[in-house]
Tab-separated table of C-alpha atoms in Angstrom:
chain	number	residue	atom	x	y	z
L	1	UNK	CA	-2.906	-46.294	-59.484
L	2	UNK	CA	-2.134	-43.047	-60.321
L	3	UNK	CA	-5.657	-41.862	-59.198
L	4	UNK	CA	-4.890	-43.289	-55.666
L	5	UNK	CA	-1.572	-41.724	-55.899
L	6	UNK	CA	-3.097	-38.343	-56.668
L	7	UNK	CA	-5.453	-38.744	-53.747
L	8	UNK	CA	-3.114	-39.754	-51.348
L	9	UNK	CA	-1.195	-36.808	-52.084
L	10	UNK	CA	-4.110	-34.490	-52.615
L	11	UNK	CA	-4.960	-35.878	-48.427
L	12	UNK	CA	-1.218	-34.977	-47.879
L	13	UNK	CA	-0.768	-31.996	-48.578
L	14	UNK	CA	-4.128	-31.000	-46.905
L	15	UNK	CA	-3.254	-31.956	-43.698
L	16	UNK	CA	0.183	-29.647	-44.217
L	17	UNK	CA	-1.832	-26.553	-44.778
L	18	UNK	CA	-4.422	-27.384	-42.407
L	19	UNK	CA	-1.339	-27.845	-39.780
L	20	UNK	CA	-0.071	-24.501	-40.910
L	21	UNK	CA	-3.041	-22.484	-40.504
L	22	UNK	CA	-3.229	-23.449	-36.808
L	23	UNK	CA	0.046	-22.854	-36.488
L	24	UNK	CA	-0.956	-19.100	-37.458
L	25	UNK	CA	-3.998	-19.143	-35.197
L	26	UNK	CA	-2.123	-19.905	-32.298
L	27	UNK	CA	-0.090	-16.915	-33.159
L	28	UNK	CA	-1.720	-14.380	-33.942
L	29	UNK	CA	-3.740	-15.551	-30.658
L	30	UNK	CA	-0.149	-15.668	-29.093
L	31	UNK	CA	0.662	-11.849	-30.312
L	32	UNK	CA	-2.702	-10.488	-28.738
L	33	UNK	CA	-2.327	-11.692	-25.315
L	34	UNK	CA	0.810	-10.126	-25.456
L	35	UNK	CA	0.197	-7.258	-26.156
L	36	UNK	CA	-2.878	-6.854	-23.969
L	37	UNK	CA	-1.383	-8.352	-20.538
L	38	UNK	CA	-1.220	-5.063	-18.475
L	39	UNK	CA	1.835	-6.778	-16.363
L	40	UNK	CA	4.957	-7.378	-18.554
L	41	UNK	CA	5.302	-11.151	-17.390
L	42	UNK	CA	9.161	-10.728	-18.091
L	43	UNK	CA	10.215	-8.052	-15.870
L	44	UNK	CA	6.855	-8.450	-13.555
L	45	UNK	CA	6.505	-4.656	-13.853
L	46	UNK	CA	3.531	-2.780	-13.802
L	47	UNK	CA	3.033	-1.640	-17.443
L	48	UNK	CA	0.101	1.894	-17.818
L	49	UNK	CA	-1.921	0.907	-20.831
L	50	UNK	CA	-3.580	4.545	-20.479
L	51	UNK	CA	-2.112	8.002	-22.133
L	52	UNK	CA	-0.709	10.178	-19.061
L	53	UNK	CA	-2.832	12.913	-17.878
L	54	UNK	CA	-0.738	16.657	-18.767
L	55	UNK	CA	-1.106	18.985	-17.279
L	56	UNK	CA	-0.145	22.789	-17.646
L	57	UNK	CA	2.254	24.217	-14.484
L	58	UNK	CA	2.753	21.596	-10.743
L	59	UNK	CA	0.549	22.690	-8.516
L	60	UNK	CA	1.172	25.279	-5.443
L	61	UNK	CA	1.794	23.578	-1.837
L	62	UNK	CA	1.101	25.040	0.976
L	63	UNK	CA	4.138	23.935	3.155
L	64	UNK	CA	5.071	24.444	6.934
L	65	UNK	CA	7.546	23.180	8.697
L	66	UNK	CA	6.909	22.803	12.068
L	67	UNK	CA	7.155	19.292	13.436
L	68	UNK	CA	4.741	17.509	15.215
L	69	UNK	CA	0.894	17.891	15.812
L	70	UNK	CA	0.916	21.737	15.225
L	71	UNK	CA	1.507	21.619	11.531
L	72	UNK	CA	-0.196	22.731	8.860
L	73	UNK	CA	-2.135	21.187	6.102
L	74	UNK	CA	0.221	19.913	3.350
L	75	UNK	CA	-2.632	20.984	0.413
L	76	UNK	CA	-2.349	20.800	-2.808
L	77	UNK	CA	-4.293	23.872	-5.117
L	78	UNK	CA	-4.467	22.276	-7.817
L	79	UNK	CA	-8.255	21.886	-8.121
L	80	UNK	CA	-7.297	20.642	-12.166
L	81	UNK	CA	-6.298	17.739	-11.094
L	82	UNK	CA	-6.921	16.732	-7.614
L	83	UNK	CA	-10.946	18.570	-7.679
L	84	UNK	CA	-9.640	20.895	-4.179
L	85	UNK	CA	-8.794	17.756	-2.658
L	86	UNK	CA	-6.532	18.143	0.241
L	87	UNK	CA	-3.920	16.010	0.648
L	88	UNK	CA	-2.820	16.522	4.789
L	89	UNK	CA	0.548	15.550	5.423
L	90	UNK	CA	2.146	15.505	9.099
L	91	UNK	CA	6.025	16.950	9.416
L	92	UNK	CA	7.650	13.937	11.807
L	93	UNK	CA	10.336	15.035	13.453
L	94	UNK	CA	13.108	12.037	13.585
L	95	UNK	CA	14.451	10.567	16.096
L	96	UNK	CA	16.046	6.741	17.624
L	97	UNK	CA	13.362	4.791	19.264
L	98	UNK	CA	13.456	1.336	20.323
L	99	UNK	CA	11.569	-0.803	17.654
L	100	UNK	CA	9.100	-4.098	17.899
L	101	UNK	CA	7.930	-5.186	21.624
L	102	UNK	CA	8.940	-7.429	24.365
L	103	UNK	CA	7.480	-10.087	25.758
L	104	UNK	CA	7.256	-8.470	29.594
L	105	UNK	CA	3.943	-5.642	27.826
L	106	UNK	CA	0.562	-6.499	29.082
L	107	UNK	CA	-0.126	-8.472	26.169
L	108	UNK	CA	2.413	-11.390	24.679
L	109	UNK	CA	4.961	-10.899	22.120
L	110	UNK	CA	3.854	-12.348	18.388
L	111	UNK	CA	6.023	-14.103	17.504
L	112	UNK	CA	8.064	-12.141	14.916
L	113	UNK	CA	7.031	-8.512	17.020
L	114	UNK	CA	10.617	-8.702	18.415
L	115	UNK	CA	13.157	-8.728	19.351
L	116	UNK	CA	12.917	-5.107	19.933
L	117	UNK	CA	15.824	-3.058	18.487
L	118	UNK	CA	16.953	0.502	18.127
L	119	UNK	CA	16.154	2.099	15.184
L	120	UNK	CA	17.408	5.851	14.485
L	121	UNK	CA	15.103	7.748	11.878
L	122	UNK	CA	15.267	11.277	10.006
L	123	UNK	CA	12.329	13.998	9.539
L	124	UNK	CA	9.623	13.200	6.901
L	125	UNK	CA	6.066	13.515	6.138
L	126	UNK	CA	3.324	11.192	6.467
L	127	UNK	CA	-0.681	11.313	6.069
L	128	UNK	CA	-2.484	12.366	8.771
L	129	UNK	CA	-5.518	10.287	7.380
L	130	UNK	CA	-5.952	7.135	5.764
L	131	UNK	CA	-6.058	8.173	1.564
L	132	UNK	CA	-9.472	8.058	1.163
L	133	UNK	CA	-12.043	6.864	-2.107
L	134	UNK	CA	-12.751	11.067	-2.849
L	135	UNK	CA	-8.745	10.642	-3.296
L	136	UNK	CA	-8.392	7.613	-4.995
L	137	UNK	CA	-10.567	8.058	-7.519
L	138	UNK	CA	-9.908	11.850	-8.625
L	139	UNK	CA	-6.337	10.405	-9.674
L	140	UNK	CA	-7.450	7.064	-10.790
L	141	UNK	CA	-11.121	7.751	-12.279
L	142	UNK	CA	-12.390	4.269	-10.616
L	143	UNK	CA	-13.342	3.012	-7.344
L	144	UNK	CA	-12.482	-0.349	-5.668
L	145	UNK	CA	-13.718	0.133	-2.679
L	146	UNK	CA	-16.001	-2.799	-0.575
L	147	UNK	CA	-18.121	0.111	1.553
L	148	UNK	CA	-18.276	2.837	-0.942
L	149	UNK	CA	-18.161	6.670	0.800
L	150	UNK	CA	-16.437	9.739	-0.383
L	151	UNK	CA	-14.309	9.912	3.225
L	152	UNK	CA	-14.030	6.416	3.669
L	153	UNK	CA	-10.816	4.918	3.248
L	154	UNK	CA	-10.061	3.374	-0.244
L	155	UNK	CA	-9.623	-0.864	0.212
L	156	UNK	CA	-9.242	-3.743	-1.870
L	157	UNK	CA	-6.174	-1.933	-3.349
L	158	UNK	CA	-2.599	-4.474	-3.835
L	159	UNK	CA	0.290	-2.785	-2.599
L	160	UNK	CA	1.424	-2.797	-6.728
L	161	UNK	CA	-2.181	-1.172	-7.232
L	162	UNK	CA	-1.082	1.566	-4.652
L	163	UNK	CA	2.420	2.429	-5.799
L	164	UNK	CA	0.443	2.846	-9.598
L	165	UNK	CA	-1.512	5.156	-8.001
L	166	UNK	CA	1.845	6.981	-6.260
L	167	UNK	CA	3.195	7.236	-10.129
L	168	UNK	CA	0.229	9.038	-11.335
L	169	UNK	CA	-0.312	11.446	-8.346
L	170	UNK	CA	3.148	12.135	-8.565
L	171	UNK	CA	2.590	13.126	-12.263
L	172	UNK	CA	-0.282	15.161	-11.256
L	173	UNK	CA	1.065	17.094	-8.102
L	174	UNK	CA	4.957	17.317	-9.257
L	175	UNK	CA	5.662	16.031	-5.612
L	176	UNK	CA	7.391	12.945	-4.338
L	177	UNK	CA	4.430	10.776	-2.308
L	178	UNK	CA	5.131	7.575	-1.155
L	179	UNK	CA	4.449	5.032	1.582
L	180	UNK	CA	6.264	5.036	4.134
L	181	UNK	CA	8.845	2.086	5.223
L	182	UNK	CA	8.259	0.101	8.220
L	183	UNK	CA	9.707	1.984	10.825
L	184	UNK	CA	8.723	5.289	9.482
L	185	UNK	CA	5.327	3.726	10.417
L	186	UNK	CA	5.952	2.473	14.091
L	187	UNK	CA	7.396	5.631	14.822
L	188	UNK	CA	4.955	7.843	13.794
L	189	UNK	CA	1.791	5.237	15.119
L	190	UNK	CA	3.855	5.694	18.340
L	191	UNK	CA	3.536	9.352	18.913
L	192	UNK	CA	7.908	9.777	17.228
L	193	UNK	CA	9.234	12.277	19.922
L	194	UNK	CA	6.356	12.267	21.760
L	195	UNK	CA	5.808	9.314	23.043
L	196	UNK	CA	3.460	8.559	25.795
L	197	UNK	CA	4.529	4.268	24.562
L	198	UNK	CA	0.254	3.388	24.443
L	199	UNK	CA	-0.257	0.685	23.296
L	200	UNK	CA	-1.993	1.377	20.728
L	201	UNK	CA	-2.121	4.640	18.717
L	202	UNK	CA	-2.991	7.343	20.914
L	203	UNK	CA	-4.088	5.303	24.476
L	204	UNK	CA	-4.363	2.180	25.744
L	205	UNK	CA	-7.892	1.900	25.594
L	206	UNK	CA	-8.256	0.563	21.646
L	207	UNK	CA	-11.646	1.954	21.054
L	208	UNK	CA	-10.664	4.898	21.947
L	209	UNK	CA	-8.727	5.731	18.882
L	210	UNK	CA	-9.294	2.528	16.436
L	211	UNK	CA	-11.914	0.773	14.358
L	212	UNK	CA	-12.182	-2.859	14.970
L	213	UNK	CA	-13.935	-6.081	15.318
L	214	UNK	CA	-15.813	-4.676	18.951
L	215	UNK	CA	-17.073	-1.202	17.622
L	216	UNK	CA	-16.752	-1.033	13.924
L	217	UNK	CA	-20.199	-2.642	13.059
L	218	UNK	CA	-18.608	-4.645	10.004
L	219	UNK	CA	-17.484	-1.980	8.494
L	220	UNK	CA	-14.866	0.840	7.587
L	221	UNK	CA	-15.871	4.548	8.546
L	222	UNK	CA	-15.219	7.860	7.819
L	223	UNK	CA	-11.119	9.183	8.305
L	224	UNK	CA	-10.507	11.059	10.937
L	225	UNK	CA	-13.200	10.061	13.158
L	226	UNK	CA	-11.192	8.708	15.872
L	227	UNK	CA	-8.770	10.257	18.543
L	228	UNK	CA	-5.905	11.088	17.078
L	229	UNK	CA	-2.343	10.203	18.747
L	230	UNK	CA	0.607	12.429	20.353
L	231	UNK	CA	1.349	13.944	17.101
L	232	UNK	CA	-2.061	14.772	15.741
L	233	UNK	CA	-2.386	11.425	12.988
L	234	UNK	CA	-5.562	9.437	12.929
L	235	UNK	CA	-6.670	5.702	12.699
L	236	UNK	CA	-2.914	4.605	12.674
L	237	UNK	CA	-5.294	1.587	14.758
L	238	UNK	CA	-7.812	-0.092	12.995
L	239	UNK	CA	-9.893	1.016	10.063
L	240	UNK	CA	-7.823	-0.468	7.279
L	241	UNK	CA	-4.496	-2.507	7.290
L	242	UNK	CA	-2.067	0.591	5.697
L	243	UNK	CA	0.945	-0.988	3.061
L	244	UNK	CA	4.300	-0.218	3.699
L	245	UNK	CA	6.957	-0.251	1.511
L	246	UNK	CA	9.056	-3.155	2.973
L	247	UNK	CA	8.921	-6.715	2.063
L	248	UNK	CA	8.677	-8.676	5.174
L	249	UNK	CA	11.561	-10.226	7.253
L	250	UNK	CA	12.595	-10.692	10.911
L	251	UNK	CA	13.552	-8.311	13.281
L	252	UNK	CA	17.359	-8.115	14.338
L	253	UNK	CA	18.820	-7.223	17.314
L	254	UNK	CA	21.100	-4.811	15.485
L	255	UNK	CA	20.854	-1.128	15.093
L	256	UNK	CA	20.098	0.526	12.407
L	257	UNK	CA	19.483	4.238	10.805
L	258	UNK	CA	16.612	4.759	8.293
L	259	UNK	CA	15.685	1.062	7.165
L	260	UNK	CA	14.790	0.100	4.168
L	261	UNK	CA	13.612	-3.320	4.383
L	262	UNK	CA	15.232	-5.933	1.832
L	263	UNK	CA	15.925	-5.531	-1.259
L	264	UNK	CA	13.804	-8.937	-2.004
L	265	UNK	CA	11.692	-11.033	-0.771
L	266	UNK	CA	7.999	-12.923	-0.930
L	267	UNK	CA	5.461	-10.742	1.404
L	268	UNK	CA	4.791	-7.669	1.663
L	269	UNK	CA	4.865	-5.682	5.071
L	270	UNK	CA	1.183	-3.614	6.621
L	271	UNK	CA	0.211	-2.407	9.804
L	272	UNK	CA	-1.981	-1.286	11.798
L	273	UNK	CA	-5.000	-3.737	12.417
L	274	UNK	CA	-8.623	-3.259	10.832
L	275	UNK	CA	-12.137	-3.187	10.966
L	276	UNK	CA	-12.363	-6.731	11.607
L	277	UNK	CA	-9.562	-7.584	13.789
L	278	UNK	CA	-8.586	-7.861	17.197
L	279	UNK	CA	-7.180	-5.588	19.555
L	280	UNK	CA	-4.845	-7.653	20.567
L	281	UNK	CA	-3.887	-6.848	16.101
L	282	UNK	CA	-4.299	-3.077	15.857
L	283	UNK	CA	-1.594	-2.313	18.512
L	284	UNK	CA	1.506	-0.131	17.232
L	285	UNK	CA	3.991	-2.951	17.142
L	286	UNK	CA	1.712	-5.777	15.657
L	287	UNK	CA	2.819	-7.015	12.100
L	288	UNK	CA	1.656	-8.831	9.255
L	289	UNK	CA	2.228	-9.018	5.861
L	290	UNK	CA	0.579	-9.625	2.417
L	291	UNK	CA	1.473	-10.785	-1.305
L	292	UNK	CA	2.049	-7.121	-3.397
L	293	UNK	CA	-0.761	-9.035	-6.016
L	294	UNK	CA	-2.968	-9.290	-3.026
L	295	UNK	CA	-6.347	-6.236	-2.518
L	296	UNK	CA	-9.213	-6.916	0.562
L	297	UNK	CA	-11.714	-4.614	2.044
L	298	UNK	CA	-9.256	-4.522	5.110
L	299	UNK	CA	-6.527	-2.742	3.547
L	300	UNK	CA	-5.681	0.395	2.950
L	301	UNK	CA	-2.861	2.712	2.861
L	302	UNK	CA	-1.661	5.881	3.964
L	303	UNK	CA	1.182	8.005	2.220
L	304	UNK	CA	4.769	9.318	2.834
L	305	UNK	CA	7.551	11.535	1.504
L	306	UNK	CA	10.956	13.242	2.645
L	307	UNK	CA	11.237	16.250	4.092
L	308	UNK	CA	14.325	17.888	2.025
């Protein structure tokens, strides 16, 4: 009888020990995952898992405050960090413009392109070109793009990827680059205060200024290879969609000054159309949205920064 009780006790103890061992293994696995996931699920904040590169001094910038298409390149000369790559920015003089489209235009208005409303903007800089793969590689050390080429626009980058790039670029240059707001993007694409009110960025004929489904050959093309708009800015129609800083929301009729978009939302704004989209979607006023975690071969970005 005592042997039977002993065996039962041993079995019970064995089960307890196995259970405790299983719990310990699960805790170890959970701990490993917690410390290796690159996004903090508690705050949805991007975690940098590699040490930042340190530079002995900030780069010297050649900045000309002349506004419009005559501006000189806003160029970094930090050869250690950017390998002599130029970041050319066009100074855009602020003003008041009519944002959005109305139903009287030659193209029917898309459901969220209106109503037309007045927006007033301060002066700002915006990239003369879309960010290239060469610049992305110089900052990030890798190239996620589907179509490879140093002078092609970088693509396959999510909104969150882009903001990590900008964080690193600012650390390397000592500048305060950012994404343009949606209103800054449309104002610059439309030619700013020099606007001739073209449908596309710089022309009423898409083929003159844009790479889109009718002329792209199903691929991206080197930045700046199409005619610039009134401000000397290239590729704001077609080639790749461009991320803006704003969360998406519908337009309102009330006038706004330097709008930043809503403080929260579900998707981020992107503008400009892309190589595989039709002419309707490469119009200056066309709006699109995408999840901030998603990148694709149709979407890239350009830089902006404040004029101080």
